[in-house]
PDB file of C-alpha atoms and ligand atoms in Angstrom:
ATOM      1  CA  UNK J   1       4.808   2.823 -19.113  1.00 94.00           C
ATOM      2  CA  UNK J   2       5.440   0.314 -16.181  1.00 97.00           C
ATOM      3  CA  UNK J   3       1.991  -1.714 -15.233  1.00 98.00           C
ATOM      4  CA  UNK J   4       1.123  -2.629 -11.877  1.00 98.00           C
ATOM      5  CA  UNK J   5      -1.791  -4.693 -10.699  1.00 98.00           C
ATOM      6  CA  UNK J   6      -2.989  -4.093  -6.950  1.00 98.00           C
ATOM      7  CA  UNK J   7      -5.270  -6.702  -5.517  1.00 98.00           C
ATOM      8  CA  UNK J   8      -6.715  -6.323  -2.201  1.00 98.00           C
ATOM      9  CA  UNK J   9      -9.495  -7.332   0.229  1.00 98.00           C
ATOM     10  CA  UNK J  10     -10.715  -5.297   3.143  1.00 98.00           C
ATOM     11  CA  UNK J  11     -13.600  -6.210   5.365  1.00 98.00           C
ATOM     12  CA  UNK J  12     -13.628  -2.746   7.715  1.00 98.00           C
ATOM     13  CA  UNK J  13     -11.792  -0.130   5.077  1.00 98.00           C
ATOM     14  CA  UNK J  14      -8.230  -0.315   6.945  1.00 98.00           C
ATOM     15  CA  UNK J  15      -6.459  -2.080   4.286  1.00 98.00           C
ATOM     16  CA  UNK J  16      -8.413  -0.383   1.374  1.00 98.00           C
ATOM     17  CA  UNK J  17      -7.185   3.277   2.813  1.00 98.00           C
ATOM     18  CA  UNK J  18      -3.682   1.918   2.544  1.00 98.00           C
ATOM     19  CA  UNK J  19      -4.298   0.332  -0.828  1.00 98.00           C
ATOM     20  CA  UNK J  20      -5.557   3.750  -2.053  1.00 98.00           C
ATOM     21  CA  UNK J  21      -2.705   5.653  -0.855  1.00 98.00           C
ATOM     22  CA  UNK J  22      -0.191   3.313  -2.368  1.00 98.00           C
ATOM     23  CA  UNK J  23      -2.194   3.529  -5.583  1.00 98.00           C
ATOM     24  CA  UNK J  24      -2.238   7.330  -5.607  1.00 98.00           C
ATOM     25  CA  UNK J  25       1.701   7.346  -4.980  1.00 98.00           C
ATOM     26  CA  UNK J  26       2.314   4.952  -7.781  1.00 98.00           C
ATOM     27  CA  UNK J  27       0.250   7.058 -10.399  1.00 98.00           C
ATOM     28  CA  UNK J  28       2.523  10.170  -9.260  1.00 97.00           C
ATOM     29  CA  UNK J  29       5.208   8.192 -10.402  1.00 96.00           C
ATOM     30  CA  UNK J  30       4.162   7.606 -13.706  1.00 95.00           C
ATOM     31  CA  UNK J  31       3.027   3.830 -13.187  1.00 97.00           C
ATOM     32  CA  UNK J  32      -0.095   2.324 -14.368  1.00 98.00           C
ATOM     33  CA  UNK J  33      -2.241   0.890 -11.666  1.00 98.00           C
ATOM     34  CA  UNK J  34      -5.288  -1.475 -12.148  1.00 98.00           C
ATOM     35  CA  UNK J  35      -7.098  -2.140  -8.728  1.00 98.00           C
ATOM     36  CA  UNK J  36      -8.749  -5.334  -8.285  1.00 98.00           C
ATOM     37  CA  UNK J  37     -11.031  -6.792  -5.434  1.00 97.00           C
ATOM     38  CA  UNK J  38      -9.692 -10.232  -4.251  1.00 98.00           C
ATOM     39  CA  UNK J  39     -12.654 -12.130  -5.370  1.00 94.00           C
ATOM     40  CA  UNK J  40     -12.838 -10.907  -9.044  1.00 96.00           C
ATOM     41  CA  UNK J  41      -8.887 -11.516  -9.520  1.00 97.00           C
ATOM     42  CA  UNK J  42      -7.287 -14.471 -10.932  1.00 97.00           C
ATOM     43  CA  UNK J  43      -3.552 -15.347 -10.869  1.00 97.00           C
ATOM     44  CA  UNK J  44      -3.471 -15.936 -14.397  1.00 97.00           C
ATOM     45  CA  UNK J  45      -3.962 -12.300 -15.289  1.00 97.00           C
ATOM     46  CA  UNK J  46      -0.564 -11.463 -13.314  1.00 98.00           C
ATOM     47  CA  UNK J  47       1.351 -12.368 -16.368  1.00 97.00           C
ATOM     48  CA  UNK J  48       0.395  -9.129 -17.700  1.00 98.00           C
ATOM     49  CA  UNK J  49       2.019  -6.861 -15.424  1.00 98.00           C
ATOM     50  CA  UNK J  50       5.580  -6.067 -14.468  1.00 98.00           C
ATOM     51  CA  UNK J  51       4.728  -5.338 -10.687  1.00 98.00           C
ATOM     52  CA  UNK J  52       2.297  -7.181  -8.091  1.00 98.00           C
ATOM     53  CA  UNK J  53       0.798  -5.767  -4.872  1.00 98.00           C
ATOM     54  CA  UNK J  54      -1.359  -7.807  -2.779  1.00 99.00           C
ATOM     55  CA  UNK J  55      -3.230  -6.145   0.336  1.00 99.00           C
ATOM     56  CA  UNK J  56      -4.851  -8.136   2.740  1.00 99.00           C
ATOM     57  CA  UNK J  57      -6.005  -8.235   6.379  1.00 98.00           C
ATOM     58  CA  UNK J  58      -5.634 -11.474   8.722  1.00 98.00           C
ATOM     59  CA  UNK J  59      -8.536 -13.292   9.630  1.00 98.00           C
ATOM     60  CA  UNK J  60      -9.272 -15.866  12.678  1.00 96.00           C
ATOM     61  CA  UNK J  61      -6.156 -18.074  13.576  1.00 94.00           C
ATOM     62  CA  UNK J  62      -4.005 -16.304  10.988  1.00 98.00           C
ATOM     63  CA  UNK J  63      -5.309 -17.092   7.855  1.00 98.00           C
ATOM     64  CA  UNK J  64      -5.859 -15.659   4.428  1.00 98.00           C
ATOM     65  CA  UNK J  65      -9.382 -14.265   4.462  1.00 98.00           C
ATOM     66  CA  UNK J  66     -12.057 -16.705   2.776  1.00 98.00           C
ATOM     67  CA  UNK J  67     -12.652 -14.129  -0.239  1.00 98.00           C
ATOM     68  CA  UNK J  68      -8.791 -14.270  -1.001  1.00 98.00           C
ATOM     69  CA  UNK J  69      -8.385 -18.104  -0.533  1.00 98.00           C
ATOM     70  CA  UNK J  70      -9.401 -19.309  -4.017  1.00 98.00           C
ATOM     71  CA  UNK J  71      -6.825 -16.700  -5.447  1.00 98.00           C
ATOM     72  CA  UNK J  72      -4.024 -17.856  -2.744  1.00 98.00           C
ATOM     73  CA  UNK J  73      -4.587 -21.323  -3.644  1.00 98.00           C
ATOM     74  CA  UNK J  74      -4.555 -21.085  -7.323  1.00 98.00           C
ATOM     75  CA  UNK J  75      -1.163 -19.076  -7.453  1.00 98.00           C
ATOM     76  CA  UNK J  76       0.547 -22.394  -6.864  1.00 98.00           C
ATOM     77  CA  UNK J  77      -0.185 -22.729 -10.650  1.00 97.00           C
ATOM     78  CA  UNK J  78       1.721 -19.748 -11.739  1.00 97.00           C
ATOM     79  CA  UNK J  79       5.193 -18.881 -12.604  1.00 98.00           C
ATOM     80  CA  UNK J  80       6.101 -15.449 -11.537  1.00 98.00           C
ATOM     81  CA  UNK J  81       9.758 -15.086 -12.438  1.00 97.00           C
ATOM     82  CA  UNK J  82      10.742 -11.718 -13.497  1.00 95.00           C
ATOM     83  CA  UNK J  83       8.260  -9.881 -11.701  1.00 98.00           C
ATOM     84  CA  UNK J  84       8.418  -7.660  -8.671  1.00 98.00           C
ATOM     85  CA  UNK J  85       5.926  -8.011  -5.891  1.00 98.00           C
ATOM     86  CA  UNK J  86       5.219  -6.578  -2.331  1.00 98.00           C
ATOM     87  CA  UNK J  87       2.510  -7.224   0.281  1.00 99.00           C
ATOM     88  CA  UNK J  88       1.014  -4.876   2.544  1.00 99.00           C
ATOM     89  CA  UNK J  89      -2.270  -4.780   5.004  1.00 98.00           C
ATOM     90  CA  UNK J  90      -4.113  -4.355   8.149  1.00 98.00           C
ATOM     91  CA  UNK J  91      -4.052  -6.682  11.159  1.00 98.00           C
ATOM     92  CA  UNK J  92      -4.643  -6.330  14.876  1.00 98.00           C
ATOM     93  CA  UNK J  93      -1.913  -6.667  17.204  1.00 98.00           C
ATOM     94  CA  UNK J  94      -4.216  -7.979  19.759  1.00 98.00           C
ATOM     95  CA  UNK J  95      -3.544 -11.235  18.134  1.00 98.00           C
ATOM     96  CA  UNK J  96      -0.079 -11.412  19.306  1.00 98.00           C
ATOM     97  CA  UNK J  97       0.950 -14.675  17.923  1.00 98.00           C
ATOM     98  CA  UNK J  98      -1.015 -14.119  14.252  1.00 98.00           C
ATOM     99  CA  UNK J  99      -0.323 -10.571  14.015  1.00 98.00           C
ATOM    100  CA  UNK J 100      -0.493  -9.954  10.166  1.00 98.00           C
ATOM    101  CA  UNK J 101       0.251 -13.407   9.446  1.00 98.00           C
ATOM    102  CA  UNK J 102      -1.623 -13.506   6.055  1.00 98.00           C
ATOM    103  CA  UNK J 103       0.708 -10.985   4.818  1.00 98.00           C
ATOM    104  CA  UNK J 104       3.557 -13.675   5.513  1.00 98.00           C
ATOM    105  CA  UNK J 105       1.679 -16.373   3.649  1.00 98.00           C
ATOM    106  CA  UNK J 106       1.322 -14.553   0.593  1.00 98.00           C
ATOM    107  CA  UNK J 107       4.856 -13.322   0.645  1.00 98.00           C
ATOM    108  CA  UNK J 108       6.160 -16.829   1.017  1.00 98.00           C
ATOM    109  CA  UNK J 109       3.851 -18.164  -1.680  1.00 98.00           C
ATOM    110  CA  UNK J 110       4.840 -15.240  -4.115  1.00 98.00           C
ATOM    111  CA  UNK J 111       8.691 -16.059  -3.448  1.00 98.00           C
ATOM    112  CA  UNK J 112       7.852 -19.785  -4.142  1.00 98.00           C
ATOM    113  CA  UNK J 113       6.526 -19.247  -7.542  1.00 98.00           C
ATOM    114  CA  UNK J 114       9.588 -16.844  -8.634  1.00 98.00           C
ATOM    115  CA  UNK J 115       8.486 -13.473  -7.880  1.00 98.00           C
ATOM    116  CA  UNK J 116      10.968 -10.986  -6.286  1.00 98.00           C
ATOM    117  CA  UNK J 117       9.834  -9.589  -2.986  1.00 98.00           C
ATOM    118  CA  UNK J 118      11.652  -6.133  -3.310  1.00 98.00           C
ATOM    119  CA  UNK J 119      10.128  -4.902   0.198  1.00 98.00           C
ATOM    120  CA  UNK J 120       9.198  -6.043   3.283  1.00 98.00           C
ATOM    121  CA  UNK J 121       5.846  -6.773   4.062  1.00 98.00           C
ATOM    122  CA  UNK J 122       4.172  -3.402   5.196  1.00 98.00           C
ATOM    123  CA  UNK J 123       1.594  -4.038   8.322  1.00 98.00           C
ATOM    124  CA  UNK J 124      -0.610  -1.747   9.870  1.00 98.00           C
ATOM    125  CA  UNK J 125      -2.068  -1.884  13.270  1.00 98.00           C
ATOM    126  CA  UNK J 126      -5.859  -1.546  12.719  1.00 98.00           C
ATOM    127  CA  UNK J 127      -6.967   1.368  10.661  1.00 98.00           C
ATOM    128  CA  UNK J 128      -3.809   3.633   9.448  1.00 98.00           C
ATOM    129  CA  UNK J 129      -3.085   6.741  10.982  1.00 98.00           C
ATOM    130  CA  UNK J 130      -1.806   9.647   9.737  1.00 98.00           C
ATOM    131  CA  UNK J 131       1.865   8.315   9.985  1.00 98.00           C
ATOM    132  CA  UNK J 132       0.782   5.177   8.513  1.00 98.00           C
ATOM    133  CA  UNK J 133      -0.570   6.452   5.531  1.00 98.00           C
ATOM    134  CA  UNK J 134       2.692   8.676   5.207  1.00 98.00           C
ATOM    135  CA  UNK J 135       4.752   5.379   5.364  1.00 98.00           C
ATOM    136  CA  UNK J 136       2.178   3.892   3.059  1.00 98.00           C
ATOM    137  CA  UNK J 137       3.129   6.665   0.480  1.00 98.00           C
ATOM    138  CA  UNK J 138       6.903   5.992   0.875  1.00 98.00           C
ATOM    139  CA  UNK J 139       6.175   2.253   0.475  1.00 98.00           C
ATOM    140  CA  UNK J 140       4.462   3.071  -3.044  1.00 98.00           C
ATOM    141  CA  UNK J 141       7.287   5.674  -3.815  1.00 98.00           C
ATOM    142  CA  UNK J 142       9.869   2.786  -3.082  1.00 98.00           C
ATOM    143  CA  UNK J 143       7.848  -0.067  -5.363  1.00 98.00           C
ATOM    144  CA  UNK J 144       7.686   2.362  -8.417  1.00 98.00           C
ATOM    145  CA  UNK J 145      11.462   2.972  -7.801  1.00 98.00           C
ATOM    146  CA  UNK J 146      12.413  -0.503  -8.023  1.00 97.00           C
ATOM    147  CA  UNK J 147       9.992  -1.166 -11.096  1.00 96.00           C
ATOM    148  CA  UNK J 148      11.551   1.731 -12.887  1.00 92.00           C
ATOM    149  CA  UNK J 149      14.959   0.494 -12.459  1.00 91.00           C
ATOM    150  CA  UNK J 150      13.707  -2.927 -13.916  1.00 80.00           C
TER     151      UNK J 150
HETATM  152  C1  LIG Q   1     -12.653 -13.226  14.108  1.00 77.28           C
HETATM  153  C2  LIG Q   1     -11.478 -12.292  13.727  1.00 77.28           C
HETATM  154  C3  LIG Q   1     -10.404 -12.765  13.795  1.00 77.28           C
HETATM  155  C4  LIG Q   1      -9.081 -11.933  13.647  1.00 77.28           C
HETATM  156  N1  LIG Q   1      -7.939 -12.536  13.499  1.00 77.28           N
HETATM  157  C5  LIG Q   1      -6.719 -11.912  13.362  1.00 77.28           C
HETATM  158  C6  LIG Q   1      -5.331 -12.513  13.422  1.00 77.28           C
HETATM  159  O1  LIG Q   1      -5.313 -13.824  13.689  1.00 77.28           O
HETATM  160  N2  LIG Q   1      -4.376 -11.727  13.265  1.00 77.28           N
HETATM  161  C7  LIG Q   1      -4.454 -10.626  12.911  1.00 77.28           C
HETATM  162  O2  LIG Q   1      -3.424  -9.518  12.892  1.00 77.28           O
HETATM  163  N3  LIG Q   1      -5.760  -9.960  12.833  1.00 77.28           N
HETATM  164  C8  LIG Q   1      -6.807 -10.539  13.061  1.00 77.28           C
HETATM  165  N4  LIG Q   1      -8.146  -9.961  12.802  1.00 77.28           N
HETATM  166  C9  LIG Q   1      -8.089  -8.204  12.889  1.00 77.28           C
HETATM  167  C10 LIG Q   1      -8.097  -7.837  11.389  1.00 77.28           C
HETATM  168  O3  LIG Q   1      -7.265  -8.209  10.402  1.00 77.28           O
HETATM  169  C11 LIG Q   1      -8.236  -6.394  11.786  1.00 77.28           C
HETATM  170  O4  LIG Q   1      -9.348  -6.127  12.162  1.00 77.28           O
HETATM  171  C12 LIG Q   1      -7.908  -5.563  10.231  1.00 77.28           C
HETATM  172  O5  LIG Q   1      -7.644  -4.351  10.730  1.00 77.28           O
HETATM  173  C13 LIG Q   1      -9.006  -5.815   9.308  1.00 77.28           C
HETATM  174  O6  LIG Q   1      -8.630  -4.922   8.399  1.00 77.28           O
HETATM  175  P1  LIG Q   1      -9.608  -4.452   6.943  1.00 77.28           P
HETATM  176  O7  LIG Q   1     -10.358  -3.227   7.643  1.00 77.28           O
HETATM  177  O8  LIG Q   1      -8.855  -4.202   6.038  1.00 77.28           O
HETATM  178  O9  LIG Q   1     -10.682  -5.717   6.868  1.00 77.28           O
HETATM  179  C14 LIG Q   1      -9.266 -10.707  13.148  1.00 77.28           C
HETATM  180  C15 LIG Q   1     -10.549  -9.978  13.340  1.00 77.28           C
HETATM  181  C16 LIG Q   1     -11.745 -10.823  13.371  1.00 77.28           C
HETATM  182  C17 LIG Q   1     -12.960  -9.931  13.355  1.00 77.28           C
END
C-alpha cells in the first residue's frame, strides 16, 4: 500500500475542510494516509512516505503561518528525490498581491529539495464551497493516480 503524509495548518477551518476531503478521497483509492498538524510534524519523517501533501493558509504579508515556519525552514536540510508532492490550501483574494502566496513558497521549497510536484497548487478562496470540495476530491484522486503509477 502506498503511503502519504498530509501535513496542514488551518486557523479558521478552511484548509482543514479541504484536507479532510482530500484524505477521504485518497483512502477511497487505497492509499494509506497519515494526517498531522504542522506544529507536531518534522521534515525528517517525510522520508517514510511515498507522497507528501502540504495544506496551508497564507498569513499577513504573504507568508507561511507561524505554526508552519519551523517545518518550512527545516525543509532545507531534507532531500526528497523520488517523492511526489502537492500543495493546497485556502487564501483570501482580497489580498490581491499575496493571494495564496504561502502555497507558492512551499511548492518552490519542495521542488528545490528534489520532490516532484505532480499537480498545480490547489488554492481555494476562503471557505470551500461545494464546487471547491468537488475539485478537492478530484485533486485527491489525481494525486493517488500519480502515486499508484510510481
Ligand atoms: C491578518 C491576516 C492576514 C492575511 N493575509 C493573507 C494574505 O496575504 N494572502 C492570502 O491569500 N490570505 C491572507 N489572509 C487570509 C487567510 O489566508 C484566509 O482567511 C484563509 O481562508 C484562512 O484559512 P484557514 O481557515 O485554513 O485558516 C490573511 C488573514 C488575516 C487574518
